Coordinates of C-alpha atoms and ligand atoms in Angstrom, one line a residue:
M36 CA -0.2 -0.5 -0.1
K37 CA 1.2 3.8 -0.8
N38 CA 1.8 5.5 2.4
K39 CA 0.8 8.9 1.0
A40 CA -3.1 8.3 -0.4
D41 CA -3.7 10.3 -3.6
I42 CA -7.2 12.0 -2.3
A43 CA -8.9 12.4 0.6
V44 CA -12.0 12.1 1.6
A45 CA -13.9 13.7 4.6
G46 CA -17.3 12.8 6.0
L47 CA -17.9 9.4 5.5
A48 CA -21.7 9.0 5.6
V49 CA -23.5 6.4 3.1
M50 CA -21.5 8.9 0.2
G51 CA -18.8 9.7 1.3
E52 CA -18.1 5.6 2.3
N53 CA -19.6 4.7 -1.1
L54 CA -17.5 7.1 -3.0
V55 CA -14.5 6.1 -0.9
L56 CA -15.1 2.9 -1.9
N57 CA -15.7 4.0 -5.4
M58 CA -12.4 5.3 -5.4
E59 CA -10.6 2.7 -4.2
S60 CA -11.8 -0.1 -7.0
K61 CA -11.0 2.1 -9.1
G62 CA -6.8 2.2 -7.9
F63 CA -6.6 5.2 -5.8
T64 CA -5.5 5.0 -2.9
V65 CA -7.8 7.5 -0.5
A66 CA -7.0 8.6 3.3
V67 CA -9.9 9.1 5.0
Y68 CA -11.7 10.8 7.9
N69 CA -14.9 11.5 9.6
R70 CA -15.0 13.8 12.8
T71 CA -16.6 10.7 14.4
Y72 CA -14.0 8.9 14.7
A73 CA -16.1 6.1 15.7
R74 CA -17.4 5.7 12.5
T75 CA -13.8 6.0 10.3
E76 CA -12.7 3.0 12.4
A77 CA -16.5 0.8 11.8
F78 CA -15.4 2.3 8.3
A79 CA -11.9 0.9 7.8
N80 CA -12.3 -2.4 9.8
G81 CA -15.9 -3.1 8.2
R82 CA -16.0 -2.2 4.6
G83 CA -13.2 -0.3 4.3
K84 CA -11.2 -3.4 5.7
G85 CA -8.0 -5.5 3.2
K86 CA -8.7 -1.9 1.3
N87 CA -5.9 1.1 -0.1
I88 CA -7.1 3.4 2.1
L89 CA -5.5 5.2 4.9
P90 CA -8.3 6.2 8.4
A91 CA -7.0 9.0 10.1
S92 CA -8.7 10.6 13.9
T93 CA -7.6 14.1 12.8
V94 CA -7.7 16.9 10.0
A95 CA -4.2 17.2 10.9
E96 CA -3.5 13.2 10.2
L97 CA -5.7 13.4 7.3
C98 CA -4.1 16.3 5.7
D99 CA -0.2 14.6 6.3
R100 CA -1.6 11.6 4.6
L101 CA -2.1 13.4 1.7
E102 CA -0.1 13.1 -1.8
R103 CA 1.1 17.0 -3.2
P104 CA -0.4 18.9 -4.4
R105 CA -3.9 17.7 -1.6
R106 CA -6.6 17.5 -3.2
I107 CA -9.7 16.9 -0.2
M108 CA -13.6 16.0 -1.1
L109 CA -16.1 16.7 1.8
M110 CA -18.6 15.4 2.1
V111 CA -20.7 15.8 5.3
K112 CA -23.9 18.2 5.5
A113 CA -24.4 21.2 3.1
G114 CA -24.7 24.2 5.5
A115 CA -22.8 25.3 8.1
P116 CA -20.3 22.2 8.5
V117 CA -19.2 22.6 5.3
D118 CA -17.5 26.2 7.0
E119 CA -16.8 24.2 9.9
L120 CA -14.7 21.4 8.2
I121 CA -12.9 23.8 5.9
G122 CA -12.7 26.2 9.0
Q123 CA -10.4 23.0 11.0
L124 CA -8.6 21.6 7.2
L125 CA -7.1 25.9 6.1
P126 CA -4.4 25.9 9.0
H127 CA -2.9 21.9 7.9
L128 CA -3.5 23.6 3.8
E129 CA -0.6 24.9 1.2
Q130 CA -1.5 26.6 -1.6
G131 CA -2.8 25.2 -5.3
D132 CA -3.7 22.5 -2.6
I133 CA -7.2 21.6 -3.2
L134 CA -11.2 21.5 -1.9
I135 CA -14.1 20.0 -3.5
D136 CA -17.0 20.2 -2.1
G137 CA -19.5 17.1 -2.9
G138 CA -22.1 17.6 -0.7
N139 CA -25.3 19.7 -1.5
S140 CA -24.3 22.8 -1.3
F141 CA -26.4 26.1 -1.5
F142 CA -24.7 27.1 -4.7
K143 CA -24.1 30.7 -3.7
D144 CA -22.7 28.9 -0.7
T145 CA -19.7 27.9 -3.0
M146 CA -19.3 31.2 -5.0
R147 CA -18.6 32.8 -1.4
R148 CA -16.2 30.4 0.1
A149 CA -14.8 30.1 -4.0
S150 CA -13.5 34.0 -3.1
E151 CA -12.4 33.7 0.6
L152 CA -10.2 30.7 -0.3
G153 CA -9.0 31.9 -4.1
K154 CA -7.7 34.8 -1.8
K155 CA -5.2 32.1 -0.2
E156 CA -4.4 30.0 -3.4
I157 CA -7.0 27.3 -2.3
L158 CA -8.4 25.3 -5.0
Y159 CA -12.0 25.7 -4.2
V160 CA -14.6 23.3 -6.6
G161 CA -18.4 22.7 -5.6
A162 CA -18.6 19.3 -7.4
G163 CA -22.3 18.1 -7.9
V164 CA -22.4 14.7 -6.5
S165 CA -26.0 12.5 -8.5
G166 CA -27.3 9.1 -8.5
G167 CA -27.9 8.3 -4.4
E168 CA -26.0 6.4 -2.7
E169 CA -25.2 3.8 -5.4
G170 CA -24.2 6.4 -7.8
A171 CA -21.2 7.2 -5.4
L172 CA -20.6 3.6 -5.6
H173 CA -20.9 2.2 -8.8
G174 CA -20.4 6.0 -10.8
P175 CA -21.9 8.7 -10.2
S176 CA -23.1 11.2 -12.4
L177 CA -20.2 14.4 -11.8
M178 CA -20.5 18.3 -12.3
P179 CA -17.2 20.3 -10.5
G180 CA -17.2 23.7 -11.8
G181 CA -14.5 26.3 -9.4
D182 CA -11.2 27.9 -9.4
I183 CA -10.5 26.1 -13.3
R184 CA -6.9 25.5 -11.7
A185 CA -8.2 22.4 -10.1
W186 CA -9.5 21.1 -13.0
E187 CA -5.9 19.0 -14.4
P188 CA -5.0 17.3 -11.1
I189 CA -8.7 16.4 -10.4
R190 CA -10.0 15.4 -13.6
T191 CA -8.4 11.6 -14.0
I192 CA -9.5 10.1 -10.7
F193 CA -13.3 12.4 -11.0
R194 CA -13.8 11.0 -14.7
T195 CA -12.6 7.0 -14.5
I196 CA -14.8 6.3 -11.0
S197 CA -18.1 8.9 -12.5
A198 CA -20.5 6.8 -14.2
K199 CA -20.0 6.8 -18.6
A200 CA -23.2 7.4 -20.3
P201 CA -23.9 4.3 -23.4
D202 CA -21.8 5.4 -25.8
G203 CA -19.0 5.0 -23.3
T204 CA -18.3 9.0 -22.5
P205 CA -17.9 9.7 -19.0
C206 CA -20.4 11.6 -17.0
C207 CA -17.9 14.4 -15.6
D208 CA -17.0 17.0 -17.1
W209 CA -15.6 21.1 -16.0
I210 CA -18.7 23.6 -15.5
G211 CA -17.5 26.4 -15.6
P212 CA -16.6 28.5 -13.2
D213 CA -17.1 29.4 -8.7
G214 CA -20.6 27.7 -7.7
S215 CA -21.5 26.7 -11.7
G216 CA -21.3 22.9 -10.2
H217 CA -23.4 22.9 -7.8
F218 CA -26.6 25.5 -9.9
V219 CA -25.9 23.0 -12.5
K220 CA -26.6 19.8 -10.0
M221 CA -29.4 22.0 -8.4
L222 CA -31.2 22.4 -11.8
H223 CA -30.9 18.6 -12.0
N224 CA -32.7 18.1 -8.8
G225 CA -35.1 20.9 -9.7
I226 CA -36.3 19.1 -13.1
E227 CA -36.0 15.5 -11.1
Y228 CA -38.8 17.4 -9.2
S229 CA -40.8 18.0 -12.4
D230 CA -39.6 14.7 -14.0
M231 CA -41.8 12.9 -11.0
Q232 CA -44.8 14.6 -11.0
M233 CA -45.6 14.3 -14.5
I234 CA -45.1 10.7 -14.4
A235 CA -47.5 10.7 -11.3
E236 CA -49.9 12.9 -12.5
A237 CA -50.1 10.3 -15.4
W238 CA -50.7 7.1 -13.2
N239 CA -52.8 9.2 -12.1
L240 CA -54.6 10.4 -14.8
L241 CA -54.5 6.2 -16.0
R242 CA -56.0 4.7 -12.5
H243 CA -58.5 7.0 -12.2
L244 CA -59.7 7.6 -15.5
C245 CA -59.2 3.8 -17.3
S246 CA -59.7 0.3 -16.1
F247 CA -56.2 -1.0 -16.2
P248 CA -55.2 -3.3 -13.6
P249 CA -52.7 -2.4 -12.3
E250 CA -49.5 -5.2 -13.4
A251 CA -52.1 -3.9 -17.5
L252 CA -50.1 -0.7 -16.0
A253 CA -46.3 -1.8 -15.0
D254 CA -46.7 -3.3 -18.5
L255 CA -48.1 -0.1 -19.8
F256 CA -45.3 2.1 -18.4
E257 CA -42.1 -0.4 -19.2
A258 CA -43.2 0.2 -23.1
W259 CA -43.7 3.9 -22.3
N260 CA -39.6 3.2 -21.2
R261 CA -39.4 1.8 -24.9
T262 CA -40.5 4.7 -26.6
E263 CA -39.5 8.3 -26.5
L264 CA -39.9 8.8 -22.7
E265 CA -36.9 5.7 -22.1
S266 CA -36.0 6.9 -18.2
Y267 CA -34.9 5.9 -15.6
L268 CA -37.8 7.3 -13.5
M269 CA -40.0 5.9 -15.5
E270 CA -37.8 2.0 -15.6
I271 CA -38.6 2.9 -11.7
T272 CA -42.0 3.4 -11.7
S273 CA -43.2 0.0 -13.8
A274 CA -41.4 -2.2 -11.3
I275 CA -42.2 -0.1 -8.6
L276 CA -45.8 -0.4 -9.8
R277 CA -45.6 -4.0 -9.9
K278 CA -43.6 -4.6 -6.1
K279 CA -46.8 -6.5 -3.8
D280 CA -45.4 -6.4 0.2
P281 CA -44.8 -9.5 1.7
G282 CA -46.5 -9.9 4.7
T283 CA -50.3 -8.5 3.0
G284 CA -49.5 -9.2 -0.6
A285 CA -50.9 -5.7 -1.4
Y286 CA -49.3 -3.7 -3.9
V287 CA -46.6 -1.2 -2.2
L288 CA -47.6 1.6 -3.2
D289 CA -51.1 1.1 -2.1
L290 CA -50.0 1.0 1.9
I291 CA -47.2 4.4 1.3
L292 CA -49.4 7.5 2.3
D293 CA -49.8 10.6 -0.1
S294 CA -47.2 13.5 1.3
A295 CA -44.5 14.0 -0.6
G296 CA -41.5 14.9 1.0
Q297 CA -38.5 17.0 0.3
K298 CA -35.1 18.0 1.6
G299 CA -34.4 21.2 -0.2
T300 CA -33.1 21.6 -4.4
G301 CA -35.8 21.5 -5.6
K302 CA -36.8 24.7 -4.1
W303 CA -34.1 26.4 -4.2
T304 CA -35.3 26.0 -7.6
A305 CA -37.9 27.5 -8.1
E306 CA -36.0 30.2 -5.7
C307 CA -33.6 31.1 -9.0
A308 CA -35.7 31.0 -10.5
L309 CA -38.1 34.0 -9.0
D310 CA -34.5 35.6 -8.1
L311 CA -33.4 35.5 -12.2
G312 CA -37.3 36.2 -13.7
M313 CA -37.4 33.2 -15.6
P314 CA -40.9 31.1 -15.8
A315 CA -39.7 27.8 -14.8
A316 CA -43.1 27.9 -13.5
T317 CA -43.8 24.1 -14.1
I318 CA -40.5 22.9 -11.9
A319 CA -41.7 24.9 -9.0
E320 CA -45.8 23.4 -8.9
A321 CA -43.6 20.1 -8.9
V322 CA -42.0 21.2 -5.4
F323 CA -45.5 22.7 -4.6
A324 CA -47.3 20.0 -5.5
R325 CA -45.0 18.3 -3.2
C326 CA -46.1 21.2 -0.5
L327 CA -49.8 20.8 -1.0
S328 CA -49.6 16.8 -0.3
A329 CA -47.7 17.1 2.6
L330 CA -51.1 18.9 3.8
R331 CA -53.1 15.0 4.7
E332 CA -55.0 16.6 6.8
E333 CA -56.7 20.2 5.6
R334 CA -57.1 17.3 2.1
L335 CA -59.2 15.2 3.6
A336 CA -61.4 18.1 5.6
A337 CA -61.7 20.1 2.5
S338 CA -63.1 16.9 0.2
K339 CA -65.9 16.5 2.9
I340 CA -66.7 20.3 1.5
L341 CA -65.7 21.3 -1.9
P342 CA -67.5 19.6 -4.3
G343 CA -66.5 18.5 -7.5
P344 CA -67.4 16.7 -10.8
A345 CA -68.8 13.0 -10.3
V346 CA -65.0 11.0 -13.0
P347 CA -66.8 9.7 -15.9
K348 CA -64.2 7.0 -17.2
A349 CA -62.8 7.8 -20.4
Q350 CA -64.6 5.8 -24.1
D351 CA -61.1 4.3 -25.6
E352 CA -58.8 3.5 -23.2
K353 CA -56.1 2.6 -25.7
G354 CA -56.1 6.1 -26.9
F355 CA -56.9 7.6 -23.7
A356 CA -52.8 6.0 -22.9
E357 CA -51.7 7.6 -25.9
S358 CA -52.4 10.4 -25.7
V359 CA -51.4 10.5 -21.5
R360 CA -47.8 9.3 -23.1
R361 CA -47.7 11.9 -25.7
A362 CA -49.3 14.9 -23.1
L363 CA -45.6 13.8 -20.2
Y364 CA -43.9 14.2 -23.8
A365 CA -45.3 17.4 -24.2
A366 CA -44.9 17.9 -20.3
K367 CA -41.4 17.1 -20.0
I368 CA -40.0 19.0 -23.3
C369 CA -42.0 22.2 -21.3
A370 CA -39.8 21.2 -17.9
Y371 CA -36.5 20.7 -19.9
A372 CA -37.4 24.2 -21.6
Q373 CA -37.5 26.0 -18.2
G374 CA -34.4 24.6 -17.0
F375 CA -33.1 25.9 -20.1
Q376 CA -33.6 28.3 -20.4
L377 CA -33.1 29.1 -16.8
L378 CA -29.5 27.8 -16.7
R379 CA -29.0 30.6 -19.7
A380 CA -29.8 33.6 -17.6
A381 CA -27.3 32.5 -14.2
S382 CA -25.3 32.1 -17.7
R383 CA -25.4 35.3 -18.0
E384 CA -26.3 36.3 -15.0
Y385 CA -22.8 35.0 -13.1
N386 CA -20.8 35.0 -16.1
W387 CA -20.2 31.4 -16.3
N388 CA -20.5 31.4 -20.4
L389 CA -22.0 27.0 -19.8
N390 CA -21.7 25.0 -22.3
Y391 CA -25.2 23.8 -22.0
G392 CA -25.0 20.8 -24.7
D393 CA -21.8 19.3 -22.8
I394 CA -24.7 19.5 -19.3
A395 CA -27.0 17.4 -21.1
L396 CA -24.6 14.9 -21.8
M397 CA -22.9 14.7 -18.3
W398 CA -26.7 13.5 -17.4
R399 CA -27.7 11.1 -19.4
G400 CA -25.7 8.4 -17.6
G401 CA -24.9 8.1 -13.3
C402 CA -27.9 10.4 -12.0
I403 CA -31.7 10.3 -11.9
I404 CA -32.7 11.7 -15.1
R405 CA -31.0 10.9 -17.0
A406 CA -33.5 9.5 -20.6
K407 CA -32.3 8.1 -23.9
F408 CA -34.2 12.2 -24.5
L409 CA -30.6 13.7 -23.2
D410 CA -29.4 12.4 -26.5
D411 CA -31.7 15.2 -28.3
I412 CA -31.4 18.4 -26.5
K413 CA -27.4 17.9 -26.8
R414 CA -27.6 17.7 -30.6
A415 CA -30.5 21.4 -30.9
F416 CA -27.6 22.8 -28.0
A417 CA -24.7 21.1 -30.6
A418 CA -27.1 23.0 -33.1
N419 CA -26.7 26.2 -31.8
G420 CA -25.2 26.5 -28.3
D421 CA -27.3 29.9 -27.9
L422 CA -30.7 28.2 -28.3
A423 CA -32.8 30.9 -26.3
N424 CA -35.2 27.8 -25.8
L425 CA -35.4 24.1 -26.3
M426 CA -39.1 24.6 -27.6
F427 CA -37.2 26.7 -30.6
D428 CA -35.0 23.7 -31.8
P429 CA -36.5 22.1 -35.0
F430 CA -37.1 18.6 -33.6
F431 CA -38.2 19.7 -30.4
A432 CA -40.4 22.1 -32.1
D433 CA -41.8 19.7 -34.5
A434 CA -42.2 16.9 -31.3
L435 CA -44.0 19.3 -29.3
A436 CA -46.0 19.8 -33.0
K437 CA -47.1 17.2 -32.6
A438 CA -47.5 16.3 -29.1
Q439 CA -49.4 19.6 -28.1
E440 CA -53.7 18.4 -28.8
S441 CA -52.8 15.5 -27.1
L442 CA -51.3 17.8 -24.1
R443 CA -54.5 19.7 -24.2
K444 CA -56.9 16.5 -23.9
V445 CA -55.4 15.6 -20.8
V446 CA -55.8 18.7 -19.8
A447 CA -58.6 18.8 -19.9
S448 CA -60.2 15.9 -19.2
A449 CA -58.3 15.9 -16.0
A450 CA -60.5 19.1 -15.5
M451 CA -64.2 18.1 -16.1
S452 CA -62.4 14.6 -13.9
E453 CA -61.6 16.5 -10.6
I454 CA -58.4 15.3 -11.0
A455 CA -55.0 18.1 -10.4
V456 CA -52.5 18.3 -12.7
P457 CA -50.6 20.5 -12.0
A458 CA -47.4 20.1 -14.1
F459 CA -49.1 19.1 -16.9
S460 CA -51.3 22.3 -16.7
S461 CA -48.3 24.6 -16.2
A462 CA -46.5 22.8 -19.0
L463 CA -49.1 23.7 -21.6
A464 CA -49.8 27.3 -20.3
Y465 CA -46.3 27.2 -20.3
Y466 CA -46.2 26.4 -24.0
D467 CA -49.0 29.2 -25.1
A468 CA -47.8 31.4 -23.3
S469 CA -44.3 31.2 -24.9
R470 CA -45.9 31.3 -28.0
S471 CA -48.7 33.8 -27.8
G472 CA -47.5 37.5 -29.4
R473 CA -49.8 39.5 -27.7
L474 CA -50.9 38.4 -24.3
P475 CA -52.9 40.3 -21.1
A476 CA -50.1 42.4 -19.8
N477 CA -51.7 44.9 -21.1
L478 CA -54.0 45.1 -18.8
I479 CA -51.7 44.0 -16.1
Q480 CA -49.4 47.3 -17.2
A481 CA -52.1 49.5 -17.1
M482 CA -53.9 48.6 -13.4
R483 CA -49.8 49.0 -12.2
D484 CA -50.2 52.4 -13.8
C485 CA -53.5 53.2 -12.4
F486 CA -53.3 52.6 -8.9
G487 CA -48.6 53.5 -8.6
A488 CA -48.6 55.7 -11.5
H489 CA -45.2 52.8 -12.3
T490 CA -45.5 53.7 -16.5
Y491 CA -46.1 51.5 -18.5
E492 CA -44.2 51.2 -22.8
R493 CA -46.4 51.5 -26.3
V494 CA -46.6 49.7 -29.3
D495 CA -46.9 52.7 -31.9
R496 CA -43.6 53.5 -29.6
K497 CA -40.4 52.6 -29.3
R498 CA -39.0 50.1 -26.2
G499 CA -37.8 52.8 -23.3
E500 CA -39.8 55.2 -24.1
F501 CA -42.2 54.8 -21.0
F502 CA -45.9 56.1 -20.5
H503 CA -47.7 57.2 -18.1
T504 CA -52.2 58.0 -18.1
D505 CA -54.6 60.0 -15.5
W506 CA -56.7 57.1 -15.7
M507 CA -59.7 58.2 -13.0
D508 CA -58.8 61.4 -14.6
S509 CA -58.0 63.0 -11.4
G510 CA -55.8 65.0 -12.6
S511 CA -52.8 63.9 -11.4
V512 CA -49.9 63.8 -14.1
S513 CA -47.2 62.9 -12.8
A514 CA -45.9 59.5 -13.0
T515 CA -43.2 57.3 -10.3
S516 CA -39.9 58.9 -10.5
T517 CA -38.6 55.1 -9.9
N518 CA -39.4 52.8 -13.3
Y519 CA -40.2 49.9 -11.9
N520 CA -40.4 48.3 -15.6
R521 CA -36.6 47.0 -16.1
Ligands
NBP25 P1 -25.5 13.9 5.3 O1 -26.3 14.5 4.7 O2 -26.5 12.5 6.4 O3 -24.1 14.3 6.8 C1 -24.0 13.6 7.6 C2 -22.1 13.0 7.7 O4 -21.6 15.2 7.6 C3 -22.3 13.0 8.5 O5 -20.9 12.4 8.3 C4 -20.8 13.5 9.4 O6 -19.6 13.3 10.5 C5 -21.3 15.0 9.2 N1 -20.8 16.4 9.6 C6 -22.6 17.0 10.3 BR1 -24.1 16.0 10.4 N2 -21.8 18.1 10.8 C7 -19.7 18.3 11.0 C8 -19.3 19.0 11.6 N3 -19.1 20.1 11.9 N4 -18.1 18.8 10.6 C9 -17.4 17.7 10.5 N5 -18.4 17.0 10.0 C10 -20.1 17.0 9.8 O7 -24.6 12.9 4.9 P2 -24.6 12.2 2.4 O8 -26.3 11.5 3.6 O9 -23.6 10.9 3.1 O10 -24.3 13.4 2.0 C11 -23.1 13.7 2.3 C12 -23.4 15.1 1.0 O11 -23.9 14.6 0.0 C13 -24.7 15.6 1.3 O12 -24.6 17.2 1.4 C14 -25.7 15.4 1.3 O13 -27.2 16.9 0.5 C15 -25.2 15.3 -0.5 N6 -25.9 14.0 -1.0 C16 -26.6 13.1 -0.7 C17 -27.1 11.9 -2.0 C18 -28.1 11.2 -1.5 O14 -28.7 10.3 -1.8 N7 -27.5 10.8 0.1 C19 -27.1 12.3 -2.9 C20 -25.8 13.2 -3.0 C21 -25.6 14.5 -2.4 P3 -20.6 12.5 12.2 O15 -20.3 11.4 12.0 O16 -19.6 12.6 13.0 O17 -21.8 13.0 12.6

């Protein structure tokens, strides 16, 4: 065994442990540290026994066990623990050493840390890691961003341990400066929220409006997984639909409480969309849908008070199922269009100069939203690197032209059958509003000007000229001195 390690991992909970085993299995020697030493010992004497793993009981010992420049990956709980651990490591680091935060840190925290550590010539990397514990062990999608000088020294380790796309390409590439790696990981999770919500809505429509038995529904999702919808989430959905509880013989799904949890990355994505003024409504709806699901007691009470229509079964069940499949595809395109629109806005806001096609490729393996569909997104951005909206790409425009009618029919059926489809509905609203040459925002501007003298622009004058009207003939002609239109 080498007496100096290639890389260190600090934080040996499920993700850290599995990443260490992944690195070690690919031929790297790994130094390990955990705040609670008992965990380090348990790992070294358990899953890590007999492997090229060097346990350290203190951060000083950890730093001493590394080749120069040091490469240290933090796999601890996001937030204050990351700052605490950095503070403890700093006295033992030298200029040119590399700190990589592989946790789910908020990208603005990463920007702050990158800036502070950059002043000390410590090369800081915020690396999104996706794929959960299985991914960490067998190959995650890795999204590193930060100080570009760190990329060369970590590239081989990262690309070796990462997942590989079906064509063999590592699902890991350099994303961009400061917090961009963590932003991209956050966006991945936001898209994951909308993907999951839309699949759940499709299943809900089919089970309420059709009479397919559970096995037939599982078969249907399995068949859909051989179409444009092919993805990891579709694959696990058909497996979930088939699973029976050994104790009761019931389908496990029917035993699960309909109250969804969340850890916050979807909420962050929606907040970023609001901050940047981007209409990622379907992603936000997916977050709100989880919030509403968690209000279970209120829902149960309301179900006894608020009326809805009787639920008619679909006339042509096979035809309806095909409409739902197409609607799911159309809604998915809209949600991804929103995600990439948000990414583009962030790239511009923070001067990250992101390569959107390469990012799509990084999500083809290892991560939760891995899907065949991402190849089409790569092609769209390869054809036009500055594509304003994925829906404008000829392939996706054509796909939407073919599927939008199904999305309309399915949303209408849902509305007439008391089935809430917030993600489908918001995707359709996004599609229609995005292609509308004249929205009712002129009335909003008029109201704003009427009650707050906020001014408005006119269609018959050049942009940038602002007007005010005395709407109530009050004699007031002055506009507010602050322009709230920009
Ligand atoms: P957790 O997020 O559960 O964090 C537990 C680890 O953080 C333990 O090693 C713990 O040490 C350490 N820690 C804490 Br808590 N406070 C600390 C402090 N002040 N100083 C030093 N260490 C501290 O672990 P995880 O589920 O393995 O996830 C690790 C990171 O990866 C997180 O940011 C997570 O969001 C992210 N992530 C998780 C997944 C997943 O599927 N779980 C997927 C992708 C990314 P202790 O043993 O002494 O308490």
